Each structure stands twice: as C-alpha cells, then as structure tokens.
XYZ file of C-alpha atoms in Angstrom:
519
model
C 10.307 14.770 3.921
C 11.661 13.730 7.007
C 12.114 17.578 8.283
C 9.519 18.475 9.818
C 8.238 22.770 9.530
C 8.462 24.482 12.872
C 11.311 23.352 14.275
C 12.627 26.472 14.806
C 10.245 28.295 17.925
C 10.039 31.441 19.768
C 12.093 32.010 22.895
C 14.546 34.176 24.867
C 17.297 33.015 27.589
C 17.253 29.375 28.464
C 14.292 27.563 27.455
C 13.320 24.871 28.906
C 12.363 21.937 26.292
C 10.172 19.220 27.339
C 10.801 16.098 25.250
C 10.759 12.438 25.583
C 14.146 11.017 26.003
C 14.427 7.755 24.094
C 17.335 6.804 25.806
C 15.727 7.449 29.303
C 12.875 5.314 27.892
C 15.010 2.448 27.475
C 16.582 2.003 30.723
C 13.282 2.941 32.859
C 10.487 1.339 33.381
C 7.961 2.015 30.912
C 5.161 1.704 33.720
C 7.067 5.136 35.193
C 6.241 6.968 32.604
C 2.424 5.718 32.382
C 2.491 6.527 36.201
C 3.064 10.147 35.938
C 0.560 11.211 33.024
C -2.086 8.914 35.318
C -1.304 11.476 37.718
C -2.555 14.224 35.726
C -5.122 12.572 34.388
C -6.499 12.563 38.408
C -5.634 16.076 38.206
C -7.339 17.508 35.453
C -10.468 15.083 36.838
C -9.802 17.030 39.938
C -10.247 20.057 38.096
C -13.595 18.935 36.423
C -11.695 17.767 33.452
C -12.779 15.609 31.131
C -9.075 14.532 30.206
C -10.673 12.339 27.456
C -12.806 15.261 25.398
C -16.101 16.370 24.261
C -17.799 16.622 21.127
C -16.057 19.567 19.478
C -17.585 21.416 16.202
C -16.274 23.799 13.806
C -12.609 22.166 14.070
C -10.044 23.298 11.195
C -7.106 21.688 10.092
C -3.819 22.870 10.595
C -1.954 23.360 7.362
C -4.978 24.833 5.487
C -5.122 27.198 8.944
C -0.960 28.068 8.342
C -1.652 28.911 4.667
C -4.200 31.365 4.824
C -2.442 33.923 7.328
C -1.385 37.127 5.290
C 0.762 39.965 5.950
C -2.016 42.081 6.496
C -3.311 40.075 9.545
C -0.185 41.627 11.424
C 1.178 40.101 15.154
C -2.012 38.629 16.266
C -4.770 40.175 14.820
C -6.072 37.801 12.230
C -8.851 35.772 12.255
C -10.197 33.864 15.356
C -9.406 29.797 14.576
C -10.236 26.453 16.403
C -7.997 23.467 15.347
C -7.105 20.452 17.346
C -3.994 18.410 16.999
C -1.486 16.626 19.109
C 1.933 18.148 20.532
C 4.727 17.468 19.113
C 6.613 20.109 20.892
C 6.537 21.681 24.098
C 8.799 24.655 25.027
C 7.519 26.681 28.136
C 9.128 29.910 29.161
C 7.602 31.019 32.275
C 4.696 32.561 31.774
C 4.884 31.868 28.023
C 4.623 28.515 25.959
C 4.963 27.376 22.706
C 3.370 24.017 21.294
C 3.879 22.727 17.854
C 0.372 20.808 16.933
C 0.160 18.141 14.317
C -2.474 16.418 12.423
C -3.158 14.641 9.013
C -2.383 18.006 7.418
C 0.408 18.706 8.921
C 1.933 21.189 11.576
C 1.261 24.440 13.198
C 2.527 26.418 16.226
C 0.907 27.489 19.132
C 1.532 30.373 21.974
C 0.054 29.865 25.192
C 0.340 33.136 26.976
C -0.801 33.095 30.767
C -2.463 36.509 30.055
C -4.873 35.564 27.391
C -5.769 32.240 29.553
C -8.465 32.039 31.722
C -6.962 30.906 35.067
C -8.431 27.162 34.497
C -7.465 26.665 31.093
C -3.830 27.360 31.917
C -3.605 24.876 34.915
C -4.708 22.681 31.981
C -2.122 23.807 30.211
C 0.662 22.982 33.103
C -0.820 19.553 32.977
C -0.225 18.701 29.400
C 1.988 16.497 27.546
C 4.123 15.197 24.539
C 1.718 13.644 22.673
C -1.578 14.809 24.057
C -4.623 15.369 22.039
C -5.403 19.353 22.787
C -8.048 21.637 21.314
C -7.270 25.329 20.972
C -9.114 28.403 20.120
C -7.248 31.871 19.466
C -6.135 34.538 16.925
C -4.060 33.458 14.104
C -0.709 35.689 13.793
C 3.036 35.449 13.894
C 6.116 35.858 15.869
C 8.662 38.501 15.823
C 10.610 36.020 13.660
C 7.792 35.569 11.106
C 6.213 32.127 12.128
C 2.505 31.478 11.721
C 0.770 31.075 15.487
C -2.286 30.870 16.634
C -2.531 32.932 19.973
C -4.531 30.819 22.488
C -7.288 32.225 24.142
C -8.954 29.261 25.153
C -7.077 25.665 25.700
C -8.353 22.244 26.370
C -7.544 18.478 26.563
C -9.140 16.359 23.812
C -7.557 13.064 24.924
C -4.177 12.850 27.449
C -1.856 10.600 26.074
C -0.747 7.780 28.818
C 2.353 6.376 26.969
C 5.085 9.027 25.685
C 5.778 9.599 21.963
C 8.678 8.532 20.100
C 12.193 10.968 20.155
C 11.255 14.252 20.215
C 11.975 15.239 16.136
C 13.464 11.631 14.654
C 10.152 9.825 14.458
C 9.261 6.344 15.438
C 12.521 4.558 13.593
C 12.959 0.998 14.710
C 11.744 -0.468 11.688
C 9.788 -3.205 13.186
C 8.249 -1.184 15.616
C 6.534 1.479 12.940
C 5.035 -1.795 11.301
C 3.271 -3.382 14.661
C 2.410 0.460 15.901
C 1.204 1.866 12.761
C -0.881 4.175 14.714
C 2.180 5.639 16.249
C 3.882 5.644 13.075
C 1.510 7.911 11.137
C 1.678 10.726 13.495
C 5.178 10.202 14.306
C 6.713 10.377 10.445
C 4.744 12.774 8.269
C 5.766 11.139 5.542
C 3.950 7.731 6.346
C 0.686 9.769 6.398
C 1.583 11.002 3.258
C 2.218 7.762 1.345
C -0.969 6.601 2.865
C -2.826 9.590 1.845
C -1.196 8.844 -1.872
C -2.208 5.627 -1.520
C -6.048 6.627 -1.296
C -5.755 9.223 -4.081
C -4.703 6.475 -6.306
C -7.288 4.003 -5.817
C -9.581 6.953 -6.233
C -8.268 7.881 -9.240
C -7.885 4.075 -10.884
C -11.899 4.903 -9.723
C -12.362 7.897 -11.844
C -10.295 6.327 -14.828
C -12.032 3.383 -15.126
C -15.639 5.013 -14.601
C -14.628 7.156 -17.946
C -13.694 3.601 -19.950
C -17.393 2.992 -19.536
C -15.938 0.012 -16.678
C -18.351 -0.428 -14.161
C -17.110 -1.627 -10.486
C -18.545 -4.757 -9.266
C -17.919 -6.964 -5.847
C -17.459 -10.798 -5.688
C -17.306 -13.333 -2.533
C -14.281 -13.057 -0.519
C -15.371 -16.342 0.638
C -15.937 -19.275 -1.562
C -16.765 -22.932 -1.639
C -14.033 -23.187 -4.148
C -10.268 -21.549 -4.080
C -9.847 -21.138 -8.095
C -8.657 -17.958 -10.332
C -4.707 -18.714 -9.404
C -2.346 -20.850 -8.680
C -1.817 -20.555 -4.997
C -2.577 -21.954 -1.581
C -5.792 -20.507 0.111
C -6.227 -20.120 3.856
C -9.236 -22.323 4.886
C -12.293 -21.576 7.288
C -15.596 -23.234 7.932
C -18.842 -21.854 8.071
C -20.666 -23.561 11.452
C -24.747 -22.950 9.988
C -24.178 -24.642 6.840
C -21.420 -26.709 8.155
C -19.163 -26.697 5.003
C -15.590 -25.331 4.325
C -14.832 -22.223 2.724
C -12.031 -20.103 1.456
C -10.625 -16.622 1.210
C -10.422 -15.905 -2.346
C -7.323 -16.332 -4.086
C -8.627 -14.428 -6.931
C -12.109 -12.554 -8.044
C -11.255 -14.151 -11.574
C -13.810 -16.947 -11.549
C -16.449 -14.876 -10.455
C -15.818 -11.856 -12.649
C -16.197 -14.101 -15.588
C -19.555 -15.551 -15.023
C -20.655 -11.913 -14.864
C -19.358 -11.840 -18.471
C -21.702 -15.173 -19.311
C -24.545 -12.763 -17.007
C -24.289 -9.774 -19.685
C -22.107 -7.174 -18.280
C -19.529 -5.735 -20.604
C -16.843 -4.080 -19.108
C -16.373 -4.941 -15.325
C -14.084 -4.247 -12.758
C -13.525 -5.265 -8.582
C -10.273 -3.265 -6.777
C -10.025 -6.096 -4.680
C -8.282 -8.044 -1.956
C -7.232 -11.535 -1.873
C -5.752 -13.909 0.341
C -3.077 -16.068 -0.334
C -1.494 -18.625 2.620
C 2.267 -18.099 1.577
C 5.416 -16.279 2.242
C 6.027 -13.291 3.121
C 8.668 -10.810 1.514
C 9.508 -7.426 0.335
C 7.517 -7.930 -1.829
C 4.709 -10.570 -1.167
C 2.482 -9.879 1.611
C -0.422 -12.867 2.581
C -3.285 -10.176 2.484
C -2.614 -7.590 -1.345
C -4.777 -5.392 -3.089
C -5.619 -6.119 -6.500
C -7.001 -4.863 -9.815
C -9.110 -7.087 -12.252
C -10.688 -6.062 -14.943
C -12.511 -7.898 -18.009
C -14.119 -6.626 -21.283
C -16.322 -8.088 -23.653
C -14.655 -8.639 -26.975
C -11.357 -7.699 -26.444
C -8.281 -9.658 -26.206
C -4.912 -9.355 -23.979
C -3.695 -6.425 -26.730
C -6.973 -4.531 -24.751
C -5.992 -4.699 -21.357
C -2.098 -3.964 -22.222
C -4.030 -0.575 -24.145
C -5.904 -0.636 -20.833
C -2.810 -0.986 -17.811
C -0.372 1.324 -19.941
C -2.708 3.751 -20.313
C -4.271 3.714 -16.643
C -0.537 3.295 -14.734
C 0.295 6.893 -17.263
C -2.252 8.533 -16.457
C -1.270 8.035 -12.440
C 1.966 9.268 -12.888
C 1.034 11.942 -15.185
C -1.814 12.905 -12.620
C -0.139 12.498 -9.093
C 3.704 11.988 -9.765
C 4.278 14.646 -12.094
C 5.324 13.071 -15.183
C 6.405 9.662 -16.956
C 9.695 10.039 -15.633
C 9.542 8.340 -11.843
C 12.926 8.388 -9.389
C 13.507 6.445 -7.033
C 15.558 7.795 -4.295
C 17.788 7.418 -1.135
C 17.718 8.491 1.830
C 19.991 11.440 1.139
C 17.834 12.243 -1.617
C 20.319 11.290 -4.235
C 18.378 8.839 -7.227
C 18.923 5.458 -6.501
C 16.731 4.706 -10.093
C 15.046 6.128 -13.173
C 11.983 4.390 -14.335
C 10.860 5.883 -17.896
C 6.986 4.937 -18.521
C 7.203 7.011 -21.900
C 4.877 5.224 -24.193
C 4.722 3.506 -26.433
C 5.956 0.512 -23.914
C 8.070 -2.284 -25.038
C 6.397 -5.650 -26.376
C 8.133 -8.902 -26.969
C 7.616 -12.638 -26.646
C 9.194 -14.612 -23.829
C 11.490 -16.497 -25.762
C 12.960 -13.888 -27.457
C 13.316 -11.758 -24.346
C 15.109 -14.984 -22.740
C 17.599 -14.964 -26.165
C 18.275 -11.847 -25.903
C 19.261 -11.298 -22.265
C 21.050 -14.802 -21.970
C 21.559 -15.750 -25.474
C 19.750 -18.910 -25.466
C 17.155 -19.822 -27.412
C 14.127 -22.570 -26.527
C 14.032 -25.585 -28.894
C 11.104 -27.708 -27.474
C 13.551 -30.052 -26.111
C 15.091 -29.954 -22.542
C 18.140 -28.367 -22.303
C 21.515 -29.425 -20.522
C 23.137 -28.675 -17.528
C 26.209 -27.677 -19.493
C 23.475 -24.954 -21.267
C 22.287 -24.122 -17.919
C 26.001 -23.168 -16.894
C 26.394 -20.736 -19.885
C 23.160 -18.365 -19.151
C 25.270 -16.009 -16.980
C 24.914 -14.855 -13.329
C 22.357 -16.273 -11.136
C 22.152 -19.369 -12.713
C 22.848 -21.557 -9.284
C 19.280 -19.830 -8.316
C 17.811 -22.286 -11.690
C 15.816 -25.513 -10.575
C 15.410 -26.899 -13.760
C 15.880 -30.715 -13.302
C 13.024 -32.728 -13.561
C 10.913 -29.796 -15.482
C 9.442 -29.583 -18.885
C 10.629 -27.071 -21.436
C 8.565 -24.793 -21.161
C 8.706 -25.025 -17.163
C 12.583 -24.006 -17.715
C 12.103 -21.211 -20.006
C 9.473 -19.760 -17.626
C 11.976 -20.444 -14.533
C 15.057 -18.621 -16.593
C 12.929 -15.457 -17.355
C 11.355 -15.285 -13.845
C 15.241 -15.844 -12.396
C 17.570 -14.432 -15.038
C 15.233 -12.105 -16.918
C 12.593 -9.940 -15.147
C 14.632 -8.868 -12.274
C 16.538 -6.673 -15.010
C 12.892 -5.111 -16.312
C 13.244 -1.549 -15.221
C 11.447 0.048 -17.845
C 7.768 -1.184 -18.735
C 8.046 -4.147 -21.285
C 5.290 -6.387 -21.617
C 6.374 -10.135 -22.080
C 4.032 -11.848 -24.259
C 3.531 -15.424 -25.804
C 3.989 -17.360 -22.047
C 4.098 -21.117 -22.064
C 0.452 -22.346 -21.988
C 0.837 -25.044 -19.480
C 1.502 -22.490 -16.977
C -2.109 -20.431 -17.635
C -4.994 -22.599 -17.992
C -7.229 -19.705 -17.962
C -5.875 -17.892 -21.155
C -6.650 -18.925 -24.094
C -3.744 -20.646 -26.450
C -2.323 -18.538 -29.535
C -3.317 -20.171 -33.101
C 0.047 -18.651 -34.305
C 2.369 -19.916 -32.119
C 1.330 -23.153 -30.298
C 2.017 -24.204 -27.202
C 2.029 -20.728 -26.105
C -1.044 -18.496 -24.575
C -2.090 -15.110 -25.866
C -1.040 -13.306 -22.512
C 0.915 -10.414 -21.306
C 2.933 -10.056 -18.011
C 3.989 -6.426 -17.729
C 7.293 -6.091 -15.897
C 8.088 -2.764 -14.412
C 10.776 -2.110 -11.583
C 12.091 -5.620 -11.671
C 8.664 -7.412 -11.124
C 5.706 -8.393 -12.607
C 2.989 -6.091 -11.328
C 0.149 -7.441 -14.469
C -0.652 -10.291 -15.873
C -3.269 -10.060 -18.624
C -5.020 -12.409 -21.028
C -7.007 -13.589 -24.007
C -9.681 -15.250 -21.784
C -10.170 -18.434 -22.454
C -13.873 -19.066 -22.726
C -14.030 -22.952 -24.642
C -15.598 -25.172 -21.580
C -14.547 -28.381 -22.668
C -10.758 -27.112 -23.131
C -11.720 -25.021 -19.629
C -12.120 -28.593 -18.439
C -9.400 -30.231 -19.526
C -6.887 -27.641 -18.026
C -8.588 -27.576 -14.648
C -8.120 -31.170 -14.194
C -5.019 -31.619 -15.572
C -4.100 -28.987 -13.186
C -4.794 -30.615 -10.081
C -4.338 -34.247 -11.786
C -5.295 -37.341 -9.153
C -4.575 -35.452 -5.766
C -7.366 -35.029 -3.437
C -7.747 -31.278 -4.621
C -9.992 -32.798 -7.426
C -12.779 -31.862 -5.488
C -11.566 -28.179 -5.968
C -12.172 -28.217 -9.910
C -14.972 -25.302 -9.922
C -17.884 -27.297 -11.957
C -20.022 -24.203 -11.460
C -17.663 -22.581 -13.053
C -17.710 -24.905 -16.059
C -21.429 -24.701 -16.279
C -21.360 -20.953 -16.344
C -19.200 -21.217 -19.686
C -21.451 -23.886 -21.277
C -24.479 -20.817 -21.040
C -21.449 -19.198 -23.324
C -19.092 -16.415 -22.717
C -17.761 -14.024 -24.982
C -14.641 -14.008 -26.331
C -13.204 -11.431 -23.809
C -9.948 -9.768 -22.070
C -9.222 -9.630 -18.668
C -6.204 -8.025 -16.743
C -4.761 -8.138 -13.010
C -3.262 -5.089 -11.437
C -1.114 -5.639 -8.341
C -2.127 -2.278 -6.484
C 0.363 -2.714 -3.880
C 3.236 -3.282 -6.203
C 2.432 -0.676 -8.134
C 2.506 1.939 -5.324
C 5.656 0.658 -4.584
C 6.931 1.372 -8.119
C 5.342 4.729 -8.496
C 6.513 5.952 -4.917
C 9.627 4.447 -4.981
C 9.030 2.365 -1.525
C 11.352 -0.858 -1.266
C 9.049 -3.148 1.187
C 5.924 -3.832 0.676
C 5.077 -3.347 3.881
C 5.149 0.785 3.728
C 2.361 0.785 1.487
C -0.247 -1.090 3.434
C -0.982 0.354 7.002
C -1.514 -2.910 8.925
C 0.983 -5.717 7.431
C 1.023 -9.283 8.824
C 3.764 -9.426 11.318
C 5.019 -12.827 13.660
C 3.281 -11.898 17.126
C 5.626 -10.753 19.546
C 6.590 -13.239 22.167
C-alpha cells in the first residue's frame, strides 16, 4: 500500500526533480521555505491570479479518469477531462513537465507541454509547487512508455500551498506528527485515506444491516444531568442558562431503555461517548460505539445479532471470514478465523481451562495466585471479593489469549448491575462479553428491567459517597411504567476496525485522536 502508482515518469537526459528535502527542512528555517512560495503567491497576484481558486464545475476524479483510458484513445487523442488534485511530483524538462496529481481517489499524471499552453497558463505553471492545489483541463492519453496522462491544455492554481509537503515519495512518517497533522497525513499516505474511507463504508454498512433486522436508528443526549449506563468517570461541564451541571455521556444505555418502556421495539444509536480516562492503544477518551436493544430477546439475541453483523462485514468488505493481520513487509503477523458457529463458554470454565483453577466462592490464596502461570505479578487480588478475582484473572490471564471469537458468558453479577442475574446459576448475570483479537470489543446482556432490584444495584453501586446524587431516579421511574423483558448489546466500533483492518493503535482508525498539546 505504501507504493504509490506513477512513480515511474516520462523523461530524457537529466531531469531535473523538484522535491522537498526533509533533511534540508530540518536544518533551515521553516519560515524560508514559507518565504519563497509567499513570493509566488505575489506573483501569480501580479499576474491577475487568484492563487487561492474559483468555483470550478464539472471536476472528475483521478483514478476513475486513469481507468477509463483505452487502447483505442491512442497518444493523446482521447477524451477532453478536467480533474483537480495536488502535486505530488514535479519533474520539468525544459519546455516539458510532468506532474503526478493526487486526490481521495488516488493518482494520475500530468504533461504540461509549453506548446499546448497558452502563454499565461504556463507562467502559472513555472510558479507552482510541491503540494499545490492545481486544476487542469486536457486530453487524456499516454506516454511512449504506456502511462495514462492527461495532456494539459489549460492549467490553473486552485490553492498554493505555503508550507512544503512531507519527503517527496515516503509520506508523512514521524508517528506523532501524522496524528496532530491528520490533514497532512491523508494526502501524504494513501493508505490513511483508505482506512478512513473503510472506516465510513463500515458504519454504512452496520447502517444497511441493521435497517434489514427491522432496527430502527435513534439519537440520545450527549449531554446529561446524570453520567449512568457504565462504570466510568465522565468529563463534567455546566450549562450557564439553567445554571446546572451536566455530563458527556458515558453511555446511550439509560436512555435507549426508556425508549423500550416508550414502545419502540428494536432500536439502535452508532454513537459516541466520552469517558475522562487513560489513554492507550487501545482506549481513546472520545470512541465510537454500537448499542442496540430488542424487545423480548435476551443476551443469546444480541450474540445471534454481533456474530452475525461483524460476518457479514468481513464477508462484505474484507473478503472472507478469514482476516490477517500483517507486517510491514507484508508477511502475517496473525490469523483471526470468524468461521461460525463462534465459541460459547462461561467465565469460570474459561478461567479453568486456561489456568487450571477453578472458583469455589471462597477467596483464594496467594500461594493459588502463584500457580496460575505467567502474568500473574500483573493480579491485584488482595482485598477483593471472589468474584472480583475471577473477573481480574480472566481480564489479566485470560482474554489477552482470545484470538478467535469466543463469547464469555455467565460474568459475576456484582460487576453488571444492569443485566439481569441468571436463575440457573446464581450470583452470576445472563451476559456475554465477546473477545476477539485479544480484547473485548461487546458486551451484551439480558436487560435487567425489575426497578426495585434496578434500585438496589444503583445504590449499592455508588454506596455512601457523594456520587449518591448520581443514582438516575428518572431512570427508575421509567422502569416502574414497565419495560419489557429485553436484550441489549454494545459494539466498540473503533475496536472493531482495528480487528478487521488489522491496525495496532487505536489512534489510526479515528482521524482526529486526543493528543498532549505541544509545548
């Protein structure tokens, strides 16, 4: 992905390549460069210019342009195009030049030839730049060495760039640089646009698939007068007319459910939430995720419902159930297999079977803790209950080896007091957390819709802190009107791009991700 089509450019004797020289950039003064393209800019004013564009109609893109040159067309006598793009490439050869143009499509090359130029448009063209927005208008054709062109007859500036691009053909590379200048990084590596381009056809397609369910798409507060839906710690605002605090949601959850108590059957909300904690590879404060409930069903639904749905992606847009990860050299780092039926077993026996301890109910030694294999100095186990240790051994010992799919069922019910507790094994809630790629990327439930019990967990939740005030009794009300027994799934979108695409931060899947300001 990283090689980028049209490398290779017309040209006789020694060409002369105009490219930004990274190194140069680094010892120079950046202002230097800024200086001279201000000094065209003047120039192509001079000229009666605009060096920052026009409206411009009937525009094409480039790759769509590329593929539909044929033989027949010959040299240059194919159809006459307009496309806009920005140079990647300069290589000028006296009276000849050769640009390589790129936009979201991708590239396409493009020979300037003084003789098909009117006289103004090629002092534009002496005036032009790495990186420059440009807007040409020509016949499509080829070289002599067979590579699609668009012979310019007419040549413009769209919008002169004042900084320089990255190097010439390795692409923006310093890691945290592509992050902060995102907007550099998506014309700089094609294959950044791509993933973001993926990204979009996914969400549409979640879209599509949940539209033919019978799911219908709904949208809930971003801000509320109560954080609830999750365990986590909300970033705080206040609102100055009605002088009260609010919060970015943690979670739609609450909010989806009293549409259930409302009437609707099947909902859904691709959302985003907000949660004020760390961030990692994998945890970014600002995520993208997937809820959906259902009337009537259960958390066997919505496990129907996430396997089927994440299958149908790959199927769709990846090709197949098989999905490889790979390195940079394009050998596979790791095989995910989403075959179906996916694997289904209950927490504790996952935890007996990986570490070959089983729960009891009681708490369980340090001399135990010793014996569950590598990674157990990561444990914190003192001072929990039982089922707080089991939970911290599977999230520690267990799910980081969860490659395949497997949905762990039958978690500890102290740790969801929004599911609804299993009548055939107590103690334990009738959940699922799907585990793909090392990580939970789904959590899904048996709703629990009893109000009193409802109550009960809230506030022994947040027990006697201060945060009592944070118990949702709206909330509470809404069930007492009655909801129906009902399933209800989360989808982390942004892990699962990361699974399906193979990226390892989450940071390349979202365009803008929080970063420390510089300085």
């Amino acid at each position: 992905m990283n090689q980028i089509l049209g490398l290779l450019v017309e040209g006789a004797g020694q060409a002369m390549i105009r490219s930004f020289d990274q190194t140069a950039f680094m010892t120079q003064p950046h202002h230097s460069y800024e200086q001279d393209r201000r000094d065209k800019l003047e120039k192509l004013r001079a000229l009666g210019v605009d060096p920052f564009g026009q409206r411009t109609v009937g525009l094409q893109q480039l790759a769509p342009v590329k593929a539909s040159y044929q033989p027949e067309m010959g040299h240059n006598g194919g159809p006459i195009v307009k496309i806009a793009g920005r140079i990647m490439l300069l290589r000028r050869m006296g009276k000849l030049t050769f640009a390589t143009l790129r936009d979201e499509s991708g590239d396409l090359q493009v020979g300037l030839d003084k003789r098909r130029l009117a006289e103004l448009d090629w002092k534009v063209h002496d005036l032009a730049d790495l990186g420059d927005l440009v807007v040409v208008e020509g016949n499509l054709g080829v070289t002599n060495k067979g590579e699609v062109t668009v012979w310019a007859t007419g040549f413009t500036i769209a919008s002169k760039a004042l900084l320089p691009p990255p190097a010439k053909w390795e692409g923006l590379s310093d890691v945290e640089l592509r992050y902060r200048q995102r907007y550099v990084d998506l014309w700089a590596n094609p294959q950044v646009m791509q993933l973001a381009k993926l990204r979009l056809e996914i969400l549409s397609e979640i879209r599509t698939y949940m539209h033919n369910l019978g799911y219908v798409e709904v949208e809930t507060p971003m801000m509320q007068p109560v954080h609830g839906g999750a365990n986590a710690r909300p970033f705080k605002t206040h609102h100055n007319a009605l002088d009260i605090p609010l919060y970015m949601r943690i979670a739609p959850e609450l909010y989806l459910k009293r549409l259930l108590v409302g009437g609707f059957s099947k909902i859904y909300e691709l959302n985003r939430n907000f949660r004020n904690e760390g961030i990692s590879p994998r945890h970014n404060p600002e995520f993208t995720m997937l809820e959906a409930y259902e009337a009537f069903g259960n958390y066997q639904t919505m496990a129907e419902l996430v396997e089927g749905l994440i299958c149908h992606l790959a199927e769709k847009l990846f090709g197949g159930l098989k999905i490889e990860h790979r390195n940079e050299d394009g050998t596979v780092r790791r095989t995910i297999n989403l075959q179906r039926p996916w694997r289904r077993i209950s927490m504790v026996d996952l935890v007996a079977e990986k570490t070959g301890w089983r729960f009891t109910g009681e708490p369980i030694t340090q001399q135990q803790i010793s014996q569950l294999g590598t990674g157990s100095k990561d444990l914190r186990l003192r001072d929990k209950s039982p089922f707080e240790q089991l939970v911290e051994i599977h999230e520690k010992l267990v799910e980081p080896t969860l490659i395949d799919p497997c949905f762990v069922t039958h978690v500890p019910s102290v740790m969801i007091p929004l599911a609804k507790e299993s009548s055939e094994f107590p103690g334990f809630a009738e959940v699922y957390e799907l585990a793909i790629n090392g990580q939970e990327i789904s959590p899904g439930y048996t709703e629990l819709n009893d109000p009193d019990v409802q109550a009960k967990h809230f506030h022994h939740q947040v027990g006697d802190q201060e945060e009592r005030q944070q118990v949702d009794e709206d909330f509470l009300t809404a069930l007492r009107y009655g909801m129906p027994p009902a399933g209800g799934l989360g989808l982390g979108i942004d892990r699962l791009i990361m699974m399906l695409t193979g990226a390892e931060s989450i940071r390349d899947v979202i365009l803008f991700p929080l970063m420390r300001p510089q300085g």
